[in-house]
Coordinates of C-alpha atoms in Angstrom, one line a residue:
X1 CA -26.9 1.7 -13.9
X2 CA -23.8 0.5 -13.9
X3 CA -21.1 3.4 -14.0
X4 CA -17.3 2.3 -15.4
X5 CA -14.4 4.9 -14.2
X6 CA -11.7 5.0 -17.3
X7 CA -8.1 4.0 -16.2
X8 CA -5.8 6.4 -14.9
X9 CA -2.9 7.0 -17.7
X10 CA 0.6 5.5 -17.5
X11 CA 2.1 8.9 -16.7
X12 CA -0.1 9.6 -14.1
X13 CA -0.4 5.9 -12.1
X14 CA 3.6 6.6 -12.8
X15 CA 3.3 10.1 -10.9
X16 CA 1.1 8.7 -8.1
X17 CA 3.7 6.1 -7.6
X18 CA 6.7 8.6 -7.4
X19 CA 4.8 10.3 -5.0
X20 CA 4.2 7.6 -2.4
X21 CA 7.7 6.9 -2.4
X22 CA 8.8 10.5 -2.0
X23 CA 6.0 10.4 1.4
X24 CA 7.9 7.3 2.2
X25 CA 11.3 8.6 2.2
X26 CA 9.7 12.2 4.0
X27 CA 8.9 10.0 6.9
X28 CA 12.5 8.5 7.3
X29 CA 14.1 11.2 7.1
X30 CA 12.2 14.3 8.2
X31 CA 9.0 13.4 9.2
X32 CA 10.9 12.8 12.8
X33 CA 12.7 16.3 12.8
X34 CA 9.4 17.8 12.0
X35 CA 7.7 15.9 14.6
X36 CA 10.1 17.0 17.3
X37 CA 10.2 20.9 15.8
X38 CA 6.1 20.9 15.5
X39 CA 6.0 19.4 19.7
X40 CA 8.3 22.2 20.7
X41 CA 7.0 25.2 18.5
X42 CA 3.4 24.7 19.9
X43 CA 4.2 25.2 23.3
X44 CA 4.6 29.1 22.2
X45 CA 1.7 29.3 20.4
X46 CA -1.9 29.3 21.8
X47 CA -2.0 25.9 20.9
X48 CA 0.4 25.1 23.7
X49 CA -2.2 23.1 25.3
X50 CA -2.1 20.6 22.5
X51 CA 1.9 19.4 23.6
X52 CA 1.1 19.5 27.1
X53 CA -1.6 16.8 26.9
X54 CA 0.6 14.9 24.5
X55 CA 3.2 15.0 26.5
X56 CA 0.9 13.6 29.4
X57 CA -0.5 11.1 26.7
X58 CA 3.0 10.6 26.3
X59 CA 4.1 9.3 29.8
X60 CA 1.1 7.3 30.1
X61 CA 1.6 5.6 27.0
X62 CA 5.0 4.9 27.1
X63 CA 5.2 1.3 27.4
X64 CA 2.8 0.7 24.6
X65 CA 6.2 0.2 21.8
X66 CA 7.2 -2.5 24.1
X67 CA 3.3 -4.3 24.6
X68 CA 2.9 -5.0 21.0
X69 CA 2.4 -1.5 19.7
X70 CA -0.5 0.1 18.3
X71 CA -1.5 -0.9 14.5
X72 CA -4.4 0.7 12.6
X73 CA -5.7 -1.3 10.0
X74 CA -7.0 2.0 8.0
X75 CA -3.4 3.1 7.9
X76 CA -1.9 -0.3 7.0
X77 CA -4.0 -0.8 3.8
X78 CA -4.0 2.6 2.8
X79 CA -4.0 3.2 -1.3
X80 CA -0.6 5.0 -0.6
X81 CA 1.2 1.8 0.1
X82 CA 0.2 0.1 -3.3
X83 CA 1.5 2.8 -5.2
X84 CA 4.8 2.6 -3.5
X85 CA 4.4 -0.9 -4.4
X86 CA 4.5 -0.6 -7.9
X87 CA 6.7 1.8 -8.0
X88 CA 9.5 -0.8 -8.0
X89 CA 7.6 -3.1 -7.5
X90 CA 7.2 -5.2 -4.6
X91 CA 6.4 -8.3 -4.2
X92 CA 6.5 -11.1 -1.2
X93 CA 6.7 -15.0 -1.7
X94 CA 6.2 -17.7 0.8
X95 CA 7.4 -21.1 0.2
X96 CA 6.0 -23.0 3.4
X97 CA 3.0 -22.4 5.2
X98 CA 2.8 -21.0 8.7
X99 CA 0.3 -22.3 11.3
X100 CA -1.5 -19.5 13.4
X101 CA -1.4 -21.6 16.1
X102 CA 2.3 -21.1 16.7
X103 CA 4.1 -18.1 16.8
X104 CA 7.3 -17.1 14.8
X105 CA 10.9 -14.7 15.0
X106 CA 11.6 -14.2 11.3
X107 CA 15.0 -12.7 10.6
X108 CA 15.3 -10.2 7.3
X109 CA 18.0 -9.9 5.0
X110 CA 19.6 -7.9 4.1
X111 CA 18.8 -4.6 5.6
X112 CA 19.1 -2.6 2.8
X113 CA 19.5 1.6 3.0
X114 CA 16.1 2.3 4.2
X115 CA 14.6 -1.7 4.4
X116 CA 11.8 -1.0 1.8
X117 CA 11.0 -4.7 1.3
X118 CA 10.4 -5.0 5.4
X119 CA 8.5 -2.0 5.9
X120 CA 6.3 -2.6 2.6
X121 CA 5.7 -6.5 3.5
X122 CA 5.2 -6.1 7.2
X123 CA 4.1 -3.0 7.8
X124 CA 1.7 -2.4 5.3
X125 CA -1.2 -5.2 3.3
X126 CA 0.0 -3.5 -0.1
X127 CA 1.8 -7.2 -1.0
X128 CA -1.0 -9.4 0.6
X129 CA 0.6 -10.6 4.0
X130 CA -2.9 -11.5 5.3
X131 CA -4.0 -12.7 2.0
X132 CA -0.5 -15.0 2.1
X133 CA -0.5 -16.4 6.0
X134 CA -3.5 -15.9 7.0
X135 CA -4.5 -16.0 10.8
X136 CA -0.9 -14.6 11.1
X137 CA 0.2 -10.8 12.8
X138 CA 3.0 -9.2 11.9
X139 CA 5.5 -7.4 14.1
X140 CA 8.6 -5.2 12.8
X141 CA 11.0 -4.6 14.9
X142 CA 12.9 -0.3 14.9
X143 CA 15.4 1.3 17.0
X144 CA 14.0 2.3 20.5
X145 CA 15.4 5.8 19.7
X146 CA 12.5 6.6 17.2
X147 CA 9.4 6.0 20.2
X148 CA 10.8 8.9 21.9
X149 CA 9.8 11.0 19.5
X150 CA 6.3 13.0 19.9
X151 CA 3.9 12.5 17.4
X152 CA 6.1 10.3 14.6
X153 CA 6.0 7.1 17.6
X154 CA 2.0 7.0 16.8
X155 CA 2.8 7.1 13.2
X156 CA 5.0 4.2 13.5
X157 CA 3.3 1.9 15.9
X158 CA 0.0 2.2 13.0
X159 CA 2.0 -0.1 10.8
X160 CA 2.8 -2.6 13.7
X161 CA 6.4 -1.9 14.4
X162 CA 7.8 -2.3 17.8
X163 CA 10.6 -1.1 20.1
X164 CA 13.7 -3.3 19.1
X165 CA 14.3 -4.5 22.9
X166 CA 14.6 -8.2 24.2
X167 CA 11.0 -7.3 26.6
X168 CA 9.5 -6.3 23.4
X169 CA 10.2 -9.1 22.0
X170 CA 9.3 -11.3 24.4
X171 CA 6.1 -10.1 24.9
X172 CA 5.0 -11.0 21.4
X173 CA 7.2 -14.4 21.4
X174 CA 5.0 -15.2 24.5
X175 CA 1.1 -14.9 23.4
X176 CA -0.1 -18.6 24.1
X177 CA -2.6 -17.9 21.6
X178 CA -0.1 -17.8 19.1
X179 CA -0.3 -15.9 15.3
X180 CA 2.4 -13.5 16.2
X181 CA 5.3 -13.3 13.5
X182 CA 8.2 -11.1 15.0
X183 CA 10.4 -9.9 11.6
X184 CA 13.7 -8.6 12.8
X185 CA 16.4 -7.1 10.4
X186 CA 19.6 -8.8 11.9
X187 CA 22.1 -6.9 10.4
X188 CA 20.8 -3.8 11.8
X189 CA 21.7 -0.1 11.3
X190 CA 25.1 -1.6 11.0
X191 CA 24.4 -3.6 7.9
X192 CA 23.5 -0.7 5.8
X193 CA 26.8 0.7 5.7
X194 CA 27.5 -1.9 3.3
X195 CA 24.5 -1.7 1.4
X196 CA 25.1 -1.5 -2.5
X197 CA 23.9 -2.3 -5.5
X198 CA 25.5 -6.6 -6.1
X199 CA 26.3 -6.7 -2.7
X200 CA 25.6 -9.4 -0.7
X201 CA 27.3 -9.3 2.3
X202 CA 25.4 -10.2 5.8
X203 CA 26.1 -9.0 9.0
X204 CA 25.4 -12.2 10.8
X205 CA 28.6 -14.4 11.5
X206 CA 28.6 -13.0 15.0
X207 CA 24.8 -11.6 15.7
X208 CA 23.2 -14.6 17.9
X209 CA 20.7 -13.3 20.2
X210 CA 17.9 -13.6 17.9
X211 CA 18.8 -17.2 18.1
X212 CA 18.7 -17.5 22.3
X213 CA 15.3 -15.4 22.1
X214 CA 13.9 -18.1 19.8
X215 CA 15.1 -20.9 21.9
X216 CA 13.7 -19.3 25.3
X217 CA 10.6 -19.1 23.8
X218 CA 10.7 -22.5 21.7
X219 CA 10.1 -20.2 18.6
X220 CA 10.4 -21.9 15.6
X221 CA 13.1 -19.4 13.4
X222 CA 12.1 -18.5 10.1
X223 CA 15.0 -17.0 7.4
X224 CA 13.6 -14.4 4.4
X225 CA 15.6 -12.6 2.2
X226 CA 14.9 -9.5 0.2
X227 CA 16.0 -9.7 -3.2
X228 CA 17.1 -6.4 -4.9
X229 CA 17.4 -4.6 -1.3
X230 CA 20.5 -3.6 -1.9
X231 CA 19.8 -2.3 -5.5
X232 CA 17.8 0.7 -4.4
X233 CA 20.4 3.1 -3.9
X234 CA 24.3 3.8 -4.9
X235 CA 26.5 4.7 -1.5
X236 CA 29.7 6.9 -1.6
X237 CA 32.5 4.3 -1.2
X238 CA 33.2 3.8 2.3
X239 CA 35.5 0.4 2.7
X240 CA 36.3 -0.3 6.2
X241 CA 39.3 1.6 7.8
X242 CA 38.7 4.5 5.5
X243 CA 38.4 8.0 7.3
X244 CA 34.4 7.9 6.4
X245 CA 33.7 4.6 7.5
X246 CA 35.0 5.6 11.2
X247 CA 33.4 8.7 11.3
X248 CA 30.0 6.6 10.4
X249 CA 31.0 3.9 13.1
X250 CA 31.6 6.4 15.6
X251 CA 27.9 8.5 15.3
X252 CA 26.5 5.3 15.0
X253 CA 27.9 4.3 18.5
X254 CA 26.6 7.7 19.8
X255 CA 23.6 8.0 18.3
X256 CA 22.8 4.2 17.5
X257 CA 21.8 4.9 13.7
X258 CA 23.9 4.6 11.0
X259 CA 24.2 7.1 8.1
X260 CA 25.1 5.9 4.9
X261 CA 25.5 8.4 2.2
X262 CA 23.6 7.1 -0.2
X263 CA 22.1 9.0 -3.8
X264 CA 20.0 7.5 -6.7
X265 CA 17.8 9.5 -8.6
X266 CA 15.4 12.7 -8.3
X267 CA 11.8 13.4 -8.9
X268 CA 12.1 15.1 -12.3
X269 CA 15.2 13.9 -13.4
X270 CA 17.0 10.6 -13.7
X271 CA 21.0 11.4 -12.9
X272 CA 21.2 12.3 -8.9
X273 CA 19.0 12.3 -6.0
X274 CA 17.3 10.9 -2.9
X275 CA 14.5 9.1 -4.5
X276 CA 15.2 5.4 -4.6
X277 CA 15.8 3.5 -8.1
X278 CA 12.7 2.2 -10.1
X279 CA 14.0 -2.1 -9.3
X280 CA 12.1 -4.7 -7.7
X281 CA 12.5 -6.2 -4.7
X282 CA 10.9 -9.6 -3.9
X283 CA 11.4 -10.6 -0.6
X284 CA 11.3 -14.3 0.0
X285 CA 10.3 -16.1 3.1
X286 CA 11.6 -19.5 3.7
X287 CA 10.6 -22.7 5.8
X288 CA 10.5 -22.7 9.4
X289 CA 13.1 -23.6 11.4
X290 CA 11.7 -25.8 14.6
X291 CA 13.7 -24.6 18.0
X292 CA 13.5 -27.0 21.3
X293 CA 12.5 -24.6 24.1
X294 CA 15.5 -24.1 26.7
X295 CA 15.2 -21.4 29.3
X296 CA 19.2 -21.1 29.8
X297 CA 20.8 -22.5 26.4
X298 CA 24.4 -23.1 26.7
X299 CA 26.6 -21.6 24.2
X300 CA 27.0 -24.6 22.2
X301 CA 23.4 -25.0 21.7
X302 CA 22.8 -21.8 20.4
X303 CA 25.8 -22.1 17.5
X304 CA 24.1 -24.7 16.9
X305 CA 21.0 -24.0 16.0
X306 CA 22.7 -20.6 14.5
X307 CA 24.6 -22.6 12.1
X308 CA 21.2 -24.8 11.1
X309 CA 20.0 -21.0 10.3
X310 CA 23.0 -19.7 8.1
X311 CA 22.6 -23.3 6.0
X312 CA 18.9 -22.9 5.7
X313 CA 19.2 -19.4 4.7
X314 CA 22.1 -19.9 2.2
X315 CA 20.4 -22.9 0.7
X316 CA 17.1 -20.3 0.4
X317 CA 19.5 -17.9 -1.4
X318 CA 21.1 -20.6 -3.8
X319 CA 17.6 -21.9 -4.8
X320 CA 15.8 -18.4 -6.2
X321 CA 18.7 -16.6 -7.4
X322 CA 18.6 -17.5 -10.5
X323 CA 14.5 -16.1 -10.6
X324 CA 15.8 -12.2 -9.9
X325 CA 19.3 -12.4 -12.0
X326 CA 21.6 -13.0 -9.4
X327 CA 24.8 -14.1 -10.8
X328 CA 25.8 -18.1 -10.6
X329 CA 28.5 -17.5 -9.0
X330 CA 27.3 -15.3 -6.5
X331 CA 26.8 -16.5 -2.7
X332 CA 26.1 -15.4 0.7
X333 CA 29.1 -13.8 2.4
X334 CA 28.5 -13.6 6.3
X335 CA 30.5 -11.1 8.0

């Protein structure tokens, strides 16, 4: 006997959605803290024992961030993803293939208040990556900063993020076997500063090691860019040389993470809060670029092949556009 399951409602797929992205923005920005408070806090309990083998767990696993993590499939297809999916939604396109024989360093853009469209896409299956480039593993590159934390480091290396590192990087550039893809969010922590709704302003003009890692390894470079990243969240107004803007600059040189004061909407109501917009995001991944292997570039070589990237990135921007209502005369501004 066959037995059919009647369709969740609208309100409720709509609740289950709001949810996911509520856990999502827990884990960014307390999941840590907690992590850190529950490690400590259990040393004075009779549970002590629990932090003292973690903490040897700890030191023997230590290099694990920088050896091409630890994913767990379970975790990475896990229901919650898809609702956080729809909740904007989400989507990935490709518009080459990718051979699994080879491996890849993809650079993300832009990097957004919290990089939704690179954690979803690469960290999770909720848009189809394997279904998309199949034969193909994904690596996401995150701050060093956040594998020193008990606990949460497990958490992140089950999506397949990695210390962001040039050894880490290496090591996955390096598999002969190929079917690595290393995603790295060039703007960086920097970036989001200047994250706003019609922004579309790159930190990038200046940022060339991804370039000389790709050319070491005779990577070929691959450019993506995230429409609606930017559209998530409003940010208090924080133009450069303003008294906010240094005060940001100068904890992000101290504790090397940015914090943009950024608002949206709440869980029950629609006027002020934490919880991210309702807008989609489809992040688009372009054609790869093919780098000649050179152990010691010169400095020439690598603007080069950087400028070959900006072009091929632009020209990726200027051709979808139109699809996710950029303005015409909107363009690429690389700071």
């Amino acid at each position: 006997m066959k037995i059919e399951f009647a369709p969740r409602s609208v309100p409720l797929q709509r609740r289950l959605q709001t949810a996911a992205v509520v856990q999502w923005i827990f884990s960014f920005l307390c999941l840590a803290q907690c992590c850190i408070a529950a490690f400590i806090a259990l040393l004075f309990t009779r549970f002590w024992l629990v932090s003292v083998l973690y903490a040897a767990w700890w030191l023997i696993d230590r290099e694990t961030p920088r050896k091409g993590g630890r994913r767990i499939n379970i975790l990475r297809k896990c229901i919650v993803w898809r609702y956080m999916r729809d909740y904007f939604p989400i989507t990935l396109m490709k518009t080459a293939e990718l051979d699994p024989r080879r491996n890849y360093l993809v650079g993300f853009h832009p990097h957004g208040v919290l990089a939704a469209g690179a954690f979803l896409n690469f960290c999770t299956e909720a848009s189809g990556f394997s279904t998309l480039f199949p034969g193909i593993t994904p690596h996401l590159m995150m701050l060093t900063l956040w594998f020193r934390i008990p606990f949460f480091r497990d958490y992140a290396m089950s999506g397949g993020l990695i210390s962001s590192d040039k050894e880490s990087a290496s090591y996955v550039l390096q598999k002969p076997e190929g079917g690595n893809l290393l995603a790295i969010i060039v703007g960086g922590a920097q970036e989001a500063l200047d994250a706003r709704p019609g922004s579309f302003a790159l930190l990038l003009k200046n940022r060339k090691g991804f370039v000389r890692l790709a050319i070491q390894h005779g990577t070929p470079l691959v450019p993506a860019f995230s429409f609606g990243e930017n559209d998530l969240f409003d940010q208090v107004r924080n133009p450069k040389g303003s008294w906010l803007r240094r005060i940001q600059h100068c904890l992000q040189q101290i504790m090397g993470i940015s914090l943009p004061l950024f608002h949206a909407r709440g869980i029950f109501q629609y006027s002020f809060g934490l919880i991210p917009y309702r807008r989609p995001i489809c992040t688009v991944v372009g054609k790869p670029i093919p780098v000649q292997k050179k152990d010691r570039p010169s400095e020439e070589e690598v603007d080069q092949v950087h400028q070959k990237y900006l072009n091929e990135l632009s020209k990726l921007f200027e051709e979808h556009k139109a699809k996710y209502n950029v303005p015409e005369d909107s363009h690429l501004e690389f700071i």
